[in-house]
Coordinates of N, CA and C in Angstrom, one line a residue:
M1 N -11.3 -75.8 -115.9 CA -11.8 -75.0 -117.0 C -12.6 -73.9 -116.4
Y2 N -12.4 -72.7 -117.0 CA -13.1 -71.5 -116.5 C -14.6 -71.6 -116.8
P3 N -15.4 -71.3 -115.7 CA -16.9 -71.6 -115.9 C -17.6 -70.4 -116.5
G4 N -17.0 -69.3 -116.9 CA -17.7 -68.2 -117.4 C -18.0 -67.2 -116.3
Y5 N -18.4 -66.0 -116.7 CA -18.7 -64.9 -115.8 C -20.2 -64.7 -115.9
Y6 N -21.0 -64.8 -114.8 CA -22.4 -64.7 -114.9 C -22.8 -63.3 -114.3
R7 N -23.8 -62.7 -114.9 CA -24.2 -61.4 -114.5 C -25.7 -61.1 -114.9
K8 N -26.3 -60.4 -114.0 CA -27.7 -59.8 -114.3 C -27.5 -58.3 -114.5
P9 N -28.2 -57.8 -115.5 CA -28.1 -56.3 -115.7 C -28.7 -55.6 -114.5
H10 N -28.1 -54.5 -114.2 CA -28.7 -53.6 -113.2 C -29.7 -52.7 -113.9
Y11 N -30.6 -52.2 -113.1 CA -31.7 -51.4 -113.7 C -31.1 -50.1 -114.4
Y12 N -30.1 -49.5 -113.8 CA -29.5 -48.3 -114.4 C -28.8 -48.6 -115.7
E13 N -28.6 -49.8 -116.1 CA -27.9 -50.1 -117.3 C -28.9 -50.3 -118.5
T14 N -30.2 -50.1 -118.2 CA -31.2 -50.3 -119.2 C -31.8 -49.0 -119.7
D15 N -32.5 -49.0 -120.8 CA -33.2 -47.9 -121.3 C -34.7 -48.0 -120.8
Q16 N -35.6 -47.1 -121.3 CA -37.0 -47.1 -120.9 C -37.7 -48.4 -121.2
M17 N -37.2 -49.1 -122.2 CA -37.9 -50.4 -122.6 C -37.3 -51.6 -121.8
G18 N -36.4 -51.4 -120.9 CA -35.8 -52.4 -120.1 C -34.8 -53.2 -120.8
I19 N -34.2 -52.6 -121.9 CA -33.2 -53.3 -122.7 C -31.8 -52.7 -122.3
V20 N -30.8 -53.5 -122.1 CA -29.5 -53.1 -121.8 C -29.0 -52.1 -122.8
H21 N -28.5 -51.0 -122.4 CA -27.9 -50.0 -123.3 C -26.6 -50.5 -123.9
H22 N -26.4 -50.2 -125.1 CA -25.2 -50.8 -125.8 C -23.9 -50.5 -125.2
S23 N -23.8 -49.4 -124.5 CA -22.5 -49.0 -123.9 C -22.0 -49.9 -122.8
N24 N -23.0 -50.6 -122.2 CA -22.6 -51.4 -121.0 C -21.9 -52.7 -121.4
Y25 N -22.0 -53.2 -122.6 CA -21.4 -54.4 -123.0 C -19.8 -54.4 -122.9
I26 N -19.3 -53.2 -123.2 CA -17.8 -53.0 -123.1 C -17.4 -53.2 -121.6
R27 N -18.2 -52.6 -120.7 CA -17.9 -52.8 -119.3 C -18.0 -54.2 -118.9
W28 N -19.0 -54.9 -119.4 CA -19.1 -56.3 -119.1 C -18.0 -57.1 -119.6
F29 N -17.4 -56.8 -120.7 CA -16.2 -57.5 -121.3 C -15.1 -57.3 -120.2
E30 N -14.9 -56.1 -119.7 CA -13.9 -55.8 -118.8 C -14.1 -56.6 -117.5
E31 N -15.3 -56.7 -117.0 CA -15.6 -57.4 -115.8 C -15.2 -58.9 -116.0
A32 N -15.6 -59.5 -117.1 CA -15.3 -60.9 -117.4 C -13.8 -61.1 -117.6
R33 N -13.1 -60.2 -118.3 CA -11.7 -60.3 -118.5 C -10.9 -60.3 -117.1
V34 N -11.3 -59.4 -116.3 CA -10.7 -59.3 -114.9 C -11.0 -60.6 -114.2
D35 N -12.2 -61.1 -114.3 CA -12.6 -62.3 -113.6 C -11.7 -63.5 -114.1
L36 N -11.6 -63.6 -115.4 CA -10.8 -64.7 -116.0 C -9.3 -64.6 -115.5
L37 N -8.7 -63.4 -115.5 CA -7.4 -63.2 -115.1 C -7.2 -63.6 -113.6
E38 N -8.2 -63.2 -112.8 CA -8.1 -63.6 -111.4 C -8.2 -65.2 -111.3
Y39 N -9.0 -65.8 -112.1 CA -9.2 -67.2 -112.1 C -7.8 -67.9 -112.4
L40 N -7.1 -67.3 -113.3 CA -5.8 -67.8 -113.8 C -4.7 -67.5 -112.8
G41 N -4.9 -66.7 -111.8 CA -3.9 -66.3 -110.8 C -3.2 -65.0 -111.2
L42 N -3.8 -64.2 -112.1 CA -3.2 -63.0 -112.6 C -4.0 -61.8 -112.3
A43 N -4.3 -61.5 -111.0 CA -5.1 -60.4 -110.6 C -4.5 -59.1 -111.0
Y44 N -5.3 -58.2 -111.5 CA -4.8 -56.9 -112.0 C -3.9 -56.2 -110.9
Q45 N -4.4 -56.3 -109.6 CA -3.7 -55.6 -108.6 C -2.3 -56.2 -108.4
D46 N -2.2 -57.5 -108.6 CA -0.9 -58.2 -108.5 C 0.1 -57.7 -109.6
M47 N -0.5 -57.6 -110.8 CA 0.3 -57.2 -111.9 C 0.8 -55.8 -111.7
E48 N -0.1 -54.9 -111.2 CA 0.2 -53.5 -111.0 C 1.2 -53.4 -109.9
K49 N 1.1 -54.2 -108.8 CA 2.1 -54.2 -107.7 C 3.5 -54.5 -108.3
A50 N 3.5 -55.4 -109.3 CA 4.8 -55.8 -109.9 C 5.3 -54.8 -110.9
G51 N 4.5 -53.7 -111.1 CA 5.0 -52.7 -112.0 C 4.5 -52.8 -113.5
L52 N 3.5 -53.6 -113.7 CA 3.0 -53.9 -115.0 C 1.6 -53.4 -115.2
I53 N 1.4 -52.7 -116.4 CA 0.0 -52.3 -116.7 C -0.4 -52.9 -118.0
V54 N -1.7 -53.1 -118.2 CA -2.2 -53.8 -119.4 C -3.3 -52.9 -120.0
P55 N -2.9 -51.9 -120.8 CA -3.9 -51.0 -121.3 C -4.7 -51.6 -122.5
V56 N -5.9 -51.1 -122.7 CA -6.7 -51.4 -123.8 C -6.2 -50.7 -125.1
L57 N -6.0 -51.3 -126.2 CA -5.6 -50.7 -127.4 C -6.8 -50.5 -128.3
A58 N -7.7 -51.5 -128.3 CA -8.9 -51.5 -129.2 C -10.0 -52.4 -128.6
V59 N -11.2 -52.1 -128.9 CA -12.3 -52.9 -128.4 C -13.4 -52.9 -129.5
D60 N -14.0 -54.0 -129.7 CA -15.0 -54.2 -130.8 C -16.2 -55.0 -130.2
C61 N -17.4 -54.6 -130.6 CA -18.6 -55.3 -130.1 C -19.6 -55.4 -131.2
Q62 N -20.2 -56.7 -131.3 CA -21.3 -56.9 -132.3 C -22.5 -57.4 -131.5
Y63 N -23.6 -56.7 -131.8 CA -24.9 -57.0 -131.1 C -25.7 -57.9 -132.0
K64 N -26.1 -59.0 -131.4 CA -26.8 -60.0 -132.2 C -28.2 -60.2 -131.6
G65 N -28.5 -59.7 -130.4 CA -29.8 -59.8 -129.8 C -29.8 -58.9 -128.6
M66 N -31.0 -58.8 -128.0 CA -31.1 -57.9 -126.8 C -31.1 -58.6 -125.5
V67 N -30.6 -57.9 -124.5 CA -30.6 -58.4 -123.1 C -31.5 -57.5 -122.4
H68 N -32.5 -58.1 -121.6 CA -33.5 -57.3 -120.9 C -33.1 -57.3 -119.4
Y69 N -33.6 -56.3 -118.7 CA -33.5 -56.2 -117.3 C -34.0 -57.5 -116.6
G70 N -33.3 -58.1 -115.7 CA -33.7 -59.3 -115.0 C -33.2 -60.6 -115.6
E71 N -32.7 -60.6 -116.9 CA -32.1 -61.8 -117.5 C -30.7 -62.0 -117.1
Q72 N -30.4 -63.2 -116.8 CA -29.0 -63.5 -116.5 C -28.3 -63.8 -117.8
V73 N -27.0 -63.4 -117.9 CA -26.2 -63.7 -119.1 C -24.9 -64.3 -118.6
R74 N -24.3 -65.1 -119.5 CA -23.0 -65.7 -119.2 C -22.0 -65.0 -120.2
I75 N -20.9 -64.5 -119.7 CA -19.9 -63.9 -120.6 C -18.7 -64.8 -120.6
D76 N -18.3 -65.3 -121.7 CA -17.2 -66.1 -121.9 C -16.0 -65.4 -122.5
P77 N -15.0 -65.0 -121.7 CA -13.8 -64.4 -122.3 C -12.9 -65.5 -122.6
L78 N -12.1 -65.3 -123.7 CA -11.1 -66.2 -124.1 C -9.9 -65.5 -124.6
V79 N -8.7 -65.9 -124.1 CA -7.5 -65.4 -124.6 C -7.3 -65.8 -126.1
A80 N -7.6 -64.9 -127.0 CA -7.5 -65.3 -128.4 C -6.1 -65.3 -129.0
K81 N -5.2 -64.4 -128.4 CA -3.8 -64.3 -128.9 C -3.0 -63.9 -127.7
Y82 N -1.9 -64.5 -127.5 CA -0.9 -64.1 -126.6 C 0.5 -64.4 -127.1
N83 N 1.4 -63.4 -127.2 CA 2.7 -63.6 -127.7 C 3.8 -62.9 -126.9
S84 N 3.6 -62.7 -125.6 CA 4.5 -62.1 -124.7 C 4.5 -60.6 -124.7
T85 N 4.0 -60.0 -125.8 CA 3.9 -58.5 -125.9 C 2.5 -58.0 -126.1
R86 N 1.7 -58.9 -126.6 CA 0.3 -58.6 -126.9 C -0.6 -59.6 -126.3
L87 N -1.8 -59.1 -125.9 CA -2.8 -60.0 -125.3 C -4.2 -59.6 -125.9
D88 N -4.8 -60.5 -126.7 CA -6.1 -60.2 -127.3 C -7.1 -61.2 -126.7
F89 N -8.3 -60.6 -126.5 CA -9.4 -61.4 -125.9 C -10.6 -61.4 -126.9
S90 N -11.3 -62.5 -126.9 CA -12.6 -62.6 -127.6 C -13.6 -62.8 -126.5
Y91 N -14.9 -62.4 -126.8 CA -15.9 -62.5 -125.8 C -17.2 -63.0 -126.5
T92 N -17.9 -63.8 -125.8 CA -19.2 -64.3 -126.2 C -20.2 -64.1 -125.1
I93 N -21.3 -63.4 -125.3 CA -22.3 -63.3 -124.3 C -23.5 -64.1 -124.7
T94 N -24.0 -65.0 -123.8 CA -25.2 -65.8 -124.1 C -26.2 -65.5 -123.1
N95 N -27.5 -65.7 -123.5 CA -28.6 -65.5 -122.6 C -29.0 -66.8 -121.9
E96 N -30.1 -66.7 -121.1 CA -30.5 -67.9 -120.4 C -31.0 -69.0 -121.3
K97 N -31.3 -68.7 -122.6 CA -31.7 -69.7 -123.5 C -30.5 -70.3 -124.3
N98 N -29.3 -69.9 -123.9 CA -28.1 -70.3 -124.5 C -28.0 -69.7 -125.9
Q99 N -28.6 -68.6 -126.2 CA -28.5 -67.9 -127.5 C -27.4 -66.8 -127.4
I100 N -26.6 -66.8 -128.4 CA -25.5 -65.7 -128.4 C -26.2 -64.4 -128.7
V101 N -26.0 -63.4 -127.8 CA -26.6 -62.1 -128.0 C -25.6 -61.0 -128.3
T102 N -24.3 -61.3 -128.0 CA -23.3 -60.3 -128.2 C -21.9 -61.1 -128.4
T103 N -21.1 -60.6 -129.3 CA -19.7 -61.0 -129.4 C -18.8 -59.8 -129.4
G104 N -17.6 -60.0 -129.1 CA -16.7 -58.9 -129.2 C -15.2 -59.3 -129.0
S105 N -14.4 -58.3 -129.0 CA -12.9 -58.5 -128.8 C -12.3 -57.3 -128.1
S106 N -11.1 -57.5 -127.6 CA -10.3 -56.4 -127.1 C -8.9 -56.7 -127.3
K107 N -8.1 -55.7 -127.5 CA -6.6 -55.9 -127.8 C -5.9 -55.1 -126.7
H108 N -4.8 -55.7 -126.2 CA -4.0 -55.1 -125.1 C -2.5 -55.3 -125.4
C109 N -1.7 -54.5 -124.6 CA -0.3 -54.7 -124.6 C 0.2 -54.6 -123.2
F110 N 1.4 -54.9 -123.0 CA 2.0 -54.8 -121.7 C 3.0 -53.7 -121.6
L111 N 2.9 -52.8 -120.6 CA 3.7 -51.7 -120.4 C 4.3 -51.7 -119.0
E112 N 5.6 -51.2 -118.9 CA 6.2 -50.9 -117.6 C 5.5 -49.7 -117.0
Q113 N 5.0 -49.8 -115.8 CA 4.1 -48.8 -115.2 C 4.8 -47.5 -115.1
N114 N 6.0 -47.4 -114.7 CA 6.6 -46.1 -114.4 C 7.1 -45.4 -115.7
T115 N 7.4 -46.1 -116.7 CA 8.0 -45.5 -117.9 C 7.0 -45.6 -119.1
N116 N 6.0 -46.4 -119.0 CA 5.1 -46.7 -120.2 C 5.8 -47.3 -121.4
H117 N 6.9 -48.0 -121.1 CA 7.6 -48.6 -122.2 C 7.0 -50.0 -122.4
F118 N 7.0 -50.4 -123.7 CA 6.5 -51.8 -124.0 C 7.5 -52.8 -123.4
I119 N 6.9 -53.9 -122.9 CA 7.8 -55.0 -122.3 C 7.3 -56.3 -122.9
R120 N 8.2 -57.3 -122.8 CA 8.0 -58.7 -123.1 C 7.8 -59.4 -121.8
L121 N 6.7 -60.1 -121.6 CA 6.5 -60.8 -120.3 C 7.5 -61.9 -120.2
K122 N 7.8 -62.6 -121.3 CA 8.7 -63.7 -121.3 C 10.0 -63.3 -120.7
K123 N 10.5 -62.1 -121.0 CA 11.8 -61.7 -120.5 C 11.7 -61.0 -119.1
D124 N 10.7 -60.1 -119.0 CA 10.6 -59.2 -117.9 C 9.7 -59.7 -116.7
Y125 N 8.8 -60.6 -117.0 CA 7.9 -61.1 -116.0 C 7.6 -62.6 -116.3
P126 N 8.7 -63.4 -116.2 CA 8.5 -64.8 -116.6 C 7.5 -65.6 -115.9
D127 N 7.2 -65.3 -114.6 CA 6.1 -66.0 -113.9 C 4.7 -65.7 -114.6
F128 N 4.5 -64.5 -114.9 CA 3.2 -64.1 -115.6 C 3.2 -64.8 -117.0
H129 N 4.3 -64.7 -117.7 CA 4.4 -65.4 -119.0 C 4.0 -66.9 -118.9
Q130 N 4.5 -67.5 -117.9 CA 4.2 -69.0 -117.8 C 2.8 -69.2 -117.5
I131 N 2.1 -68.4 -116.8 CA 0.6 -68.6 -116.6 C -0.1 -68.5 -117.9
F132 N 0.2 -67.5 -118.8 CA -0.4 -67.4 -120.1 C -0.1 -68.6 -121.0
T133 N 1.2 -69.0 -120.9 CA 1.6 -70.2 -121.7 C 0.8 -71.4 -121.3
N134 N 0.7 -71.7 -120.0 CA 0.0 -72.8 -119.5 C -1.5 -72.7 -119.9
Y135 N -2.1 -71.5 -119.8 CA -3.5 -71.3 -120.2 C -3.7 -71.7 -121.7
Q136 N -2.8 -71.2 -122.5 CA -2.9 -71.5 -123.9 C -2.8 -73.0 -124.2
K137 N -2.0 -73.8 -123.5 CA -1.9 -75.2 -123.7 C -3.2 -75.9 -123.3
I138 N -3.8 -75.4 -122.1 CA -5.1 -76.0 -121.7 C -6.2 -75.7 -122.6
S139 N -6.3 -74.4 -123.0 CA -7.5 -74.0 -123.8 C -7.4 -74.6 -125.2
S140 N -6.2 -74.8 -125.7 CA -6.1 -75.4 -127.1 C -6.4 -76.8 -127.0
S141 N -6.2 -77.5 -125.9 CA -6.6 -78.9 -125.8 C -8.1 -79.1 -125.7
D142 N -8.8 -78.1 -125.4 CA -10.3 -78.2 -125.2 C -11.0 -78.3 -126.6
F143 N -10.2 -78.0 -127.7 CA -10.9 -78.0 -129.0 C -10.6 -79.2 -129.8

């Protein structure tokens, strides 16, 4: 089971009050998403070497509390939807007191790198498709 992505804010990510600026949470979502994919054996560089890109179609973020400089947070990315052509994530950021401070989501698709044509992983990249299918079986059994 994926342990989550842990992070402490850098000073440059904060405002004068020591609070993390809202724009950084989207970057943190990406860091956690990349970390989860690496954990699953789907490193971005491996997908790109195979000719696959996974662009962001949409991103959403809800701020429920503040994160201050020096506080460690845990970011839990979850594959919320996968259907061979689309890949959607949800994110939950919790602070050291295990309080939810931010939630969000991102939506992605799969494109062939040279042509930017939409592809189906099941047909065009069956090994990658199998990893997502196995992940869905494991994550759904956790509930």
